[in-house]
CSV table of C-alpha atoms in Angstrom, one decimal:
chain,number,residue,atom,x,y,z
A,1,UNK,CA,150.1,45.1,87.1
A,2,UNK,CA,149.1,47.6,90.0
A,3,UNK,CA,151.1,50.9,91.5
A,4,UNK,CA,149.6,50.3,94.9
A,5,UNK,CA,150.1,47.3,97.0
A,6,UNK,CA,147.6,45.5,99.4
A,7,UNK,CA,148.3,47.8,102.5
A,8,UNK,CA,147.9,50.7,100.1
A,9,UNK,CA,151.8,51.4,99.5
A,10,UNK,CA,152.4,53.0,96.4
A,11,UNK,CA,154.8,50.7,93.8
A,12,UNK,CA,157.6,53.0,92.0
A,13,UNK,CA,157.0,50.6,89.2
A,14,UNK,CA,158.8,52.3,86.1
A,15,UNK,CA,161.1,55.1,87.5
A,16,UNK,CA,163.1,57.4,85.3
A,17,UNK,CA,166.8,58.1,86.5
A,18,UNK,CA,169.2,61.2,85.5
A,19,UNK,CA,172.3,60.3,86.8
A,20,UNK,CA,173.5,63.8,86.2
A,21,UNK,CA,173.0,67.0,84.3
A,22,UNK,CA,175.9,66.7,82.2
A,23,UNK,CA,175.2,67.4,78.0
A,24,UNK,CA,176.5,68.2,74.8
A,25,UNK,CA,173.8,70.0,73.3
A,26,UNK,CA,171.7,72.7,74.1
A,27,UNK,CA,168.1,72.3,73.1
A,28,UNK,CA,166.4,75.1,74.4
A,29,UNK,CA,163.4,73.5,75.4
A,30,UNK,CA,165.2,71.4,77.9
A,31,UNK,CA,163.8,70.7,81.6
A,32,UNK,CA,166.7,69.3,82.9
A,33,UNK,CA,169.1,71.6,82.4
A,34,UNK,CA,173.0,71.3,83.5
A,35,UNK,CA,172.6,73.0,86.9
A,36,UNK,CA,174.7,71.2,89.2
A,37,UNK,CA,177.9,68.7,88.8
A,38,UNK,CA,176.8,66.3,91.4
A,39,UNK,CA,176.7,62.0,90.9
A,40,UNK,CA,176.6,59.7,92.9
A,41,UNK,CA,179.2,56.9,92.9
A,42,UNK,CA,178.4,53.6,90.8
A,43,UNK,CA,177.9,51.6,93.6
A,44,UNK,CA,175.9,54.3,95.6
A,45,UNK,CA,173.9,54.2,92.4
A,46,UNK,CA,173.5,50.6,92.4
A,47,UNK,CA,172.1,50.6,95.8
A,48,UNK,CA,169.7,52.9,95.6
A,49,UNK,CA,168.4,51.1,92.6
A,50,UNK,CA,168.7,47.8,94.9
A,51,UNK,CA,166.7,49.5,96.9
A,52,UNK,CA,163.5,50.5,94.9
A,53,UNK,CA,163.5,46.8,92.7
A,54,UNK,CA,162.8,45.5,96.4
A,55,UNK,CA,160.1,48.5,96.6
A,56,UNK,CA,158.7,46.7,93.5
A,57,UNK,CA,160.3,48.9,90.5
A,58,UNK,CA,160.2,46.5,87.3
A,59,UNK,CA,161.2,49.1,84.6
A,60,UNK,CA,164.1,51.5,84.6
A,61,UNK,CA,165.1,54.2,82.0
A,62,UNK,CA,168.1,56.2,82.4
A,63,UNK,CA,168.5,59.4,81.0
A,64,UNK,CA,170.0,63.2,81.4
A,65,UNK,CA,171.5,65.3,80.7
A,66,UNK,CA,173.2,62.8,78.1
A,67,UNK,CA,173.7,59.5,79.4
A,68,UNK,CA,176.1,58.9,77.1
A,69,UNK,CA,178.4,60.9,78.6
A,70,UNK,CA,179.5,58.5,80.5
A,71,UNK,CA,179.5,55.4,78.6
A,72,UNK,CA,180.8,52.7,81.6
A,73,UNK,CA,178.5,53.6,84.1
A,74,UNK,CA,175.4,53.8,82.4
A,75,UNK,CA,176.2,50.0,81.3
A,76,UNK,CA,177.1,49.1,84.5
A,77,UNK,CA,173.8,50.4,85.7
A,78,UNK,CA,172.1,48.9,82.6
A,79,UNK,CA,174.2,45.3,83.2
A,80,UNK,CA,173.5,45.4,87.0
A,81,UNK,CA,169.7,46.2,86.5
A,82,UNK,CA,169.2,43.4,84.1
A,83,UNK,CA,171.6,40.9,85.1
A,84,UNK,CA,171.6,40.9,88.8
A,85,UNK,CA,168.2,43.0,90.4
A,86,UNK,CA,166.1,41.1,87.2
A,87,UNK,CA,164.5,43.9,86.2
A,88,UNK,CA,161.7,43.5,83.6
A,89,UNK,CA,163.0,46.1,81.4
A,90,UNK,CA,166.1,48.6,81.0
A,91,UNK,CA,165.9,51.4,79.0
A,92,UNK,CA,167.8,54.8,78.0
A,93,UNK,CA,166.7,57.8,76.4
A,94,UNK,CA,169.6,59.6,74.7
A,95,UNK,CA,170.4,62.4,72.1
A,96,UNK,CA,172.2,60.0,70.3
A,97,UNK,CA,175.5,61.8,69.2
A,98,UNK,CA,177.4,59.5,71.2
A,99,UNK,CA,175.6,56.0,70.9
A,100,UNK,CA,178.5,53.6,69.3
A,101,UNK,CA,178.7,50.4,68.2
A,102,UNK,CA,181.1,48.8,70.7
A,103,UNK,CA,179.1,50.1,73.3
A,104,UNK,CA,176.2,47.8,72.0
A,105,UNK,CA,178.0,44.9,71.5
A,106,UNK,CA,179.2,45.0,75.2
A,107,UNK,CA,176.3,45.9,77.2
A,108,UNK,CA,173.0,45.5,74.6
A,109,UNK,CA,172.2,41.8,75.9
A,110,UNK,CA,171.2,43.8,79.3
A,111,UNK,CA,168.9,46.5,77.0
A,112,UNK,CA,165.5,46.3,76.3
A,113,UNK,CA,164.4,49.5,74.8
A,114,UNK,CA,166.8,52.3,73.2
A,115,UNK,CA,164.8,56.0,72.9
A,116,UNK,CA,166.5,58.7,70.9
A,117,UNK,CA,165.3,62.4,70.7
A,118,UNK,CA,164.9,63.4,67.5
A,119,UNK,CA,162.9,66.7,67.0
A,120,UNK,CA,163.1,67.4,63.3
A,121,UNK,CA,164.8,65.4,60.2
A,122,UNK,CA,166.1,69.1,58.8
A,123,UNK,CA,169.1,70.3,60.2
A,124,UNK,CA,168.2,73.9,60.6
A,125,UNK,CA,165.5,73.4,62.0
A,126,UNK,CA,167.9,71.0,65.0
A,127,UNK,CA,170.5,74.5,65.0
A,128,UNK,CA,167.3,76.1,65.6
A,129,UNK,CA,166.3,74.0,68.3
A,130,UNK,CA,170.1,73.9,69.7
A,131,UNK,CA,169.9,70.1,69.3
A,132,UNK,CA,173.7,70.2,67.7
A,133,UNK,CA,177.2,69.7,69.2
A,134,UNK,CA,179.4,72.6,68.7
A,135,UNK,CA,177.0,73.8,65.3
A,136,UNK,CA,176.9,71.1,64.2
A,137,UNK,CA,173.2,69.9,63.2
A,138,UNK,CA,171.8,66.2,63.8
A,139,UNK,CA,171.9,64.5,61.0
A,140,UNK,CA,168.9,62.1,60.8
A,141,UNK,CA,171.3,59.5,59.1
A,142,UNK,CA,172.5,59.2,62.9
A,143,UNK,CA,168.6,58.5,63.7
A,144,UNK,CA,168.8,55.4,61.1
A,145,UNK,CA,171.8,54.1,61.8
A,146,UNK,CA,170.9,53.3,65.5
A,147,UNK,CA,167.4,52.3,65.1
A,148,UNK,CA,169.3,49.3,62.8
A,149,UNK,CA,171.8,48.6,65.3
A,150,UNK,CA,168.8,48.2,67.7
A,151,UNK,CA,167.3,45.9,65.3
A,152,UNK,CA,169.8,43.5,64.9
A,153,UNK,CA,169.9,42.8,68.3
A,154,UNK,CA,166.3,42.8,69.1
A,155,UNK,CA,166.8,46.3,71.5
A,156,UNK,CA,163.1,48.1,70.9
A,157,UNK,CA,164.0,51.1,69.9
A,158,UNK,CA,161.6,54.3,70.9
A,159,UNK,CA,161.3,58.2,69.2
A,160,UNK,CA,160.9,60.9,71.3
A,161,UNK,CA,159.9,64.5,69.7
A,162,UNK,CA,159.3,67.5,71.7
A,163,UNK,CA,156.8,69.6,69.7
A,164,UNK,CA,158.0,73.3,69.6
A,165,UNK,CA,157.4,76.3,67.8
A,166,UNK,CA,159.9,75.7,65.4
A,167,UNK,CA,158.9,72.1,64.2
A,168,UNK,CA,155.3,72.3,65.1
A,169,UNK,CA,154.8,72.3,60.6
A,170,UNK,CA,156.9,69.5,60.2
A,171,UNK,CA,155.3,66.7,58.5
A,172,UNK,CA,157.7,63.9,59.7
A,173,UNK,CA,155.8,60.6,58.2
A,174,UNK,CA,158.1,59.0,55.6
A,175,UNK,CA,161.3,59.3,58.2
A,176,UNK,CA,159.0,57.7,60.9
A,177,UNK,CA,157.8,55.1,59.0
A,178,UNK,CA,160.5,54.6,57.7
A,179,UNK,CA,162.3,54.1,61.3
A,180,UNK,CA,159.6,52.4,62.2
A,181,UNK,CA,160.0,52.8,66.2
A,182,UNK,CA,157.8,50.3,68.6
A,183,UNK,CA,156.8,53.8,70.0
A,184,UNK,CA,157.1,57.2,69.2
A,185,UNK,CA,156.7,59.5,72.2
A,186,UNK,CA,155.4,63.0,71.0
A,187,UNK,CA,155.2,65.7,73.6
A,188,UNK,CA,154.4,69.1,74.0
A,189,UNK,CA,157.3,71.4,74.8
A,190,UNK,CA,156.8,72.0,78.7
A,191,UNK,CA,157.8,74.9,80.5
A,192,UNK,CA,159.1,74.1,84.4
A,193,UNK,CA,160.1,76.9,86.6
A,194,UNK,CA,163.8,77.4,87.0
A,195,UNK,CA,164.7,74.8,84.2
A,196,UNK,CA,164.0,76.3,80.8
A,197,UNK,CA,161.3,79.3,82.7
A,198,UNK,CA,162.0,82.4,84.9
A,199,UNK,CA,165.0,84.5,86.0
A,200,UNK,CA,166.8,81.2,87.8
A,201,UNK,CA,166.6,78.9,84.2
A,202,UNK,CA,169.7,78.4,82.4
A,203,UNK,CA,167.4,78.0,79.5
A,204,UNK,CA,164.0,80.5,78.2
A,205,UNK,CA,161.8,78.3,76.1
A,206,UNK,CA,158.7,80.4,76.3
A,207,UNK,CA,159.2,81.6,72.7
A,208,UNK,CA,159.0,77.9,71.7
A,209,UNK,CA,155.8,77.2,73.7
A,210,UNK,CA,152.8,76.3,71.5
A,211,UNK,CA,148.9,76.2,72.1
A,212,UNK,CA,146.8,72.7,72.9
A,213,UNK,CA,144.9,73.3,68.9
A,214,UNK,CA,148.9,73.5,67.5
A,215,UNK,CA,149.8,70.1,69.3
A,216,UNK,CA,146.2,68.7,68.2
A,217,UNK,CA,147.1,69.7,64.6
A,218,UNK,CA,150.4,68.2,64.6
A,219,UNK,CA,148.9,64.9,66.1
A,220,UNK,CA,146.3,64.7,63.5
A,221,UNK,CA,148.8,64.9,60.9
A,222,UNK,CA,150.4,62.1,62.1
A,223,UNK,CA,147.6,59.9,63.0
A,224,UNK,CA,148.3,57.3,60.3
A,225,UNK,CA,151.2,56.4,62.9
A,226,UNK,CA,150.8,53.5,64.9
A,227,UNK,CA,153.6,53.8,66.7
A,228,UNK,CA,152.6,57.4,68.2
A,229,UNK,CA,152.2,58.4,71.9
A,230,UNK,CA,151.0,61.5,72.6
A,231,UNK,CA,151.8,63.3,75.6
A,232,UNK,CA,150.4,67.1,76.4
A,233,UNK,CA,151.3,69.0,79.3
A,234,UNK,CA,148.8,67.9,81.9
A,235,UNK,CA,149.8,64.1,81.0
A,236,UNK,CA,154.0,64.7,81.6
A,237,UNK,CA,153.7,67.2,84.2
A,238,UNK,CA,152.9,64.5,87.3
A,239,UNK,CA,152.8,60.9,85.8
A,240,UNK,CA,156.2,60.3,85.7
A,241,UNK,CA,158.7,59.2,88.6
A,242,UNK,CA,161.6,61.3,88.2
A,243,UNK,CA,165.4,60.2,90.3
A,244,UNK,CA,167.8,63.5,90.1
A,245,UNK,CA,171.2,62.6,90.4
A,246,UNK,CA,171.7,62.5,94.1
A,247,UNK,CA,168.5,59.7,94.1
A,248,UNK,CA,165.8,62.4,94.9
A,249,UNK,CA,162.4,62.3,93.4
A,250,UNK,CA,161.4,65.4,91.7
A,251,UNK,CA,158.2,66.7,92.2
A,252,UNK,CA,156.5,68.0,89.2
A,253,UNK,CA,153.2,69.6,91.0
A,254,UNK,CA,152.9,73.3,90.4
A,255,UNK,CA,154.9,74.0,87.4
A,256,UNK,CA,158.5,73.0,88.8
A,257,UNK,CA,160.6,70.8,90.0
A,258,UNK,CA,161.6,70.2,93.1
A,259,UNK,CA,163.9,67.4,95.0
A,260,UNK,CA,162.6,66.0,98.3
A,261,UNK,CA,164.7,63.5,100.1
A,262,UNK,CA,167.0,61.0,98.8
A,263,UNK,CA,166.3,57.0,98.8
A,264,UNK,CA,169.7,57.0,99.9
A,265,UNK,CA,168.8,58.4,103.4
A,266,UNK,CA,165.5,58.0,104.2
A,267,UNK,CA,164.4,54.9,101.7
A,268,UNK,CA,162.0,54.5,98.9
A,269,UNK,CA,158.6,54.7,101.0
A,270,UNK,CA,159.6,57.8,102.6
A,271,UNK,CA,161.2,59.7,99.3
A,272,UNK,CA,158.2,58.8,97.6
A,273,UNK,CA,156.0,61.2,99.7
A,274,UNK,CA,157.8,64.1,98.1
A,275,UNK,CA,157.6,62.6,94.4
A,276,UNK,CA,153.6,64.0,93.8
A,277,UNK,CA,153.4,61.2,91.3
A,278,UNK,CA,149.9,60.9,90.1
A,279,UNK,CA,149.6,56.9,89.5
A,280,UNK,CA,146.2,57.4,87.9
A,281,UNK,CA,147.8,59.9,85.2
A,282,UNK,CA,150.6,57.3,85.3
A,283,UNK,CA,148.3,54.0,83.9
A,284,UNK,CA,145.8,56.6,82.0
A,285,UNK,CA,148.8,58.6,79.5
A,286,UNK,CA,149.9,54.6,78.9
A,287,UNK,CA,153.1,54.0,81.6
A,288,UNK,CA,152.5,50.2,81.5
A,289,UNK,CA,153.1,49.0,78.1
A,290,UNK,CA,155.1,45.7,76.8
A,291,UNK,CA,158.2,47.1,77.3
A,292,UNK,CA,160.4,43.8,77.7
A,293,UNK,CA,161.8,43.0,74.7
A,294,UNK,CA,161.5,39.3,73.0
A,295,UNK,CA,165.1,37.7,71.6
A,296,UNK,CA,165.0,35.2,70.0
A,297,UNK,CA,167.4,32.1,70.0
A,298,UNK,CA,169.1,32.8,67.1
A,299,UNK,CA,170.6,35.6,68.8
A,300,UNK,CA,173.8,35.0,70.5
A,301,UNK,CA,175.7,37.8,72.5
């Protein structure tokens, strides 16, 4: 599977959408903080996405903010992206507060892979973070309960866990195994000008920033994991395509983020020119993967 075509156009194979800024929580790590109110409408949305599955796009994820939010049009999107553009793979990457049941049973036959954050299995240590709604911390029961929902349906369902300063100790290796995700997507907390860095952030994370040998420990403590990704800065700084909620790339090159042109104006080719998306960083941190799920007969939506 290549990111550049034979006249040397680049492919936005896997693309990762925010749809807006909206969220409950308030992890103060976060690099994609609630800084505008802006959306575009659902079928704005579904024409830009139109757009870049004719540009060669075979894997979407959706995320935020918290997608969740708002529960019809990210399973429209999902439904439209799967049903009707034949996408390879759908995916969303949520906080999981708001995941429910009947939101499964309507739209999971379009879902291939469901990612929930999930920094720490002890609560204080989430209040710490700010990954709670209104005080109240995550409970990792939440965490379980979706991961079987996902199974009973054949949906893949993903960790992510941003390593901080606050759960950089954490030995997490019964609850992960015992979750057992088909990937679990460890990062290092990132600082990005103006998001969670600097006097225009609505968040400071530079108290939670830890140093490469504390990430390398926290890895090696969880090497017996087969299911772990790693991801340090340098690898999630420019290998990912990012879509903002107006449908603008963000570029991630020098330590911020910053919107070029929308697909919506000027088209994939050209908005990709202001995405600084490194496609060798992209295939070397693992972007290509099997990430369409299998179902089996026996399931019947």
């Amino acid at each position: 599977m290549s990111v550049v075509d034979a006249s040397g156009q680049i492919i936005p194979l896997s693309v990762n959408y925010f749809p807006h800024r909206k969220c409950n929580y308030a992890c103060k790590f976060c690099f994609h903080t609630d800084k505008s109110s802006k959306t575009v409408p659902l079928d704005e949305a579904k024409r830009g996405l139109k757009l870049l599955a004719e540009a060669g796009m075979k894997k979407i994820n959706i995320s935020g903010g918290e997608p969740f939010l708002n529960p019809r049009f990210l399973g429209e999107i999902i439904k439209y992206c799967k049903a009707e553009l034949k996408l390879e793979s759908t995916g969303i990457i949520c906080n999981g507060s708001k995941v429910q049941l009947r939101w499964l049973e309507e739209y999971g036959e379009y879902l291939d892979i469901m990612g929930v954050s999930c920094d720490s299995f002890d609560d204080d240590t989430n209040l710490k973070i700010g990954r709670s709604d209104n005080g109240r911390g995550v409970h990792k029961n939440k965490v379980f309960q979706i991961a079987e929902w996902c199974r009973d349906r054949q949906i893949m369902f993903k960790m992510n866990t941003v390593v901080n300063r606050f759960n950089v100790a954490e030995d997490m290796n019964d609850s992960v195994a015992e979750i057992a995700p088909f990937r679990w997507k460890v990062f290092q907390v990132l600082l990005l000008e103006g998001e969670n860095k600097g006097p225009n952030a609505l968040r400071d994370a530079t108290d939670l920033v830890i140093s490469n040998d504390e990430f390398k420990a926290f890895l090696e403590r969880h090497k017996e994991q087969k299911c772990l990704v790693p991801e340090d800065n340098e690898a999630m700084e420019n290998s990912y395509l990012l879509l903002d909620e107006e449908m603008r790339f963000l570029n991630c090159q020098g330590g911020k983020k910053v919107p070029g042109r929308s697909i919506l104006k000027v088209g994939v080719q050209t908005a990709l020119q202001d995405a600084g998306w490194e496609t060798e960083t992209f295939i070397e941190r693992g972007g290509i993967f099997e990430w369409e799920r299998k179902q089996s007969e026996e399931l019947s939506w």
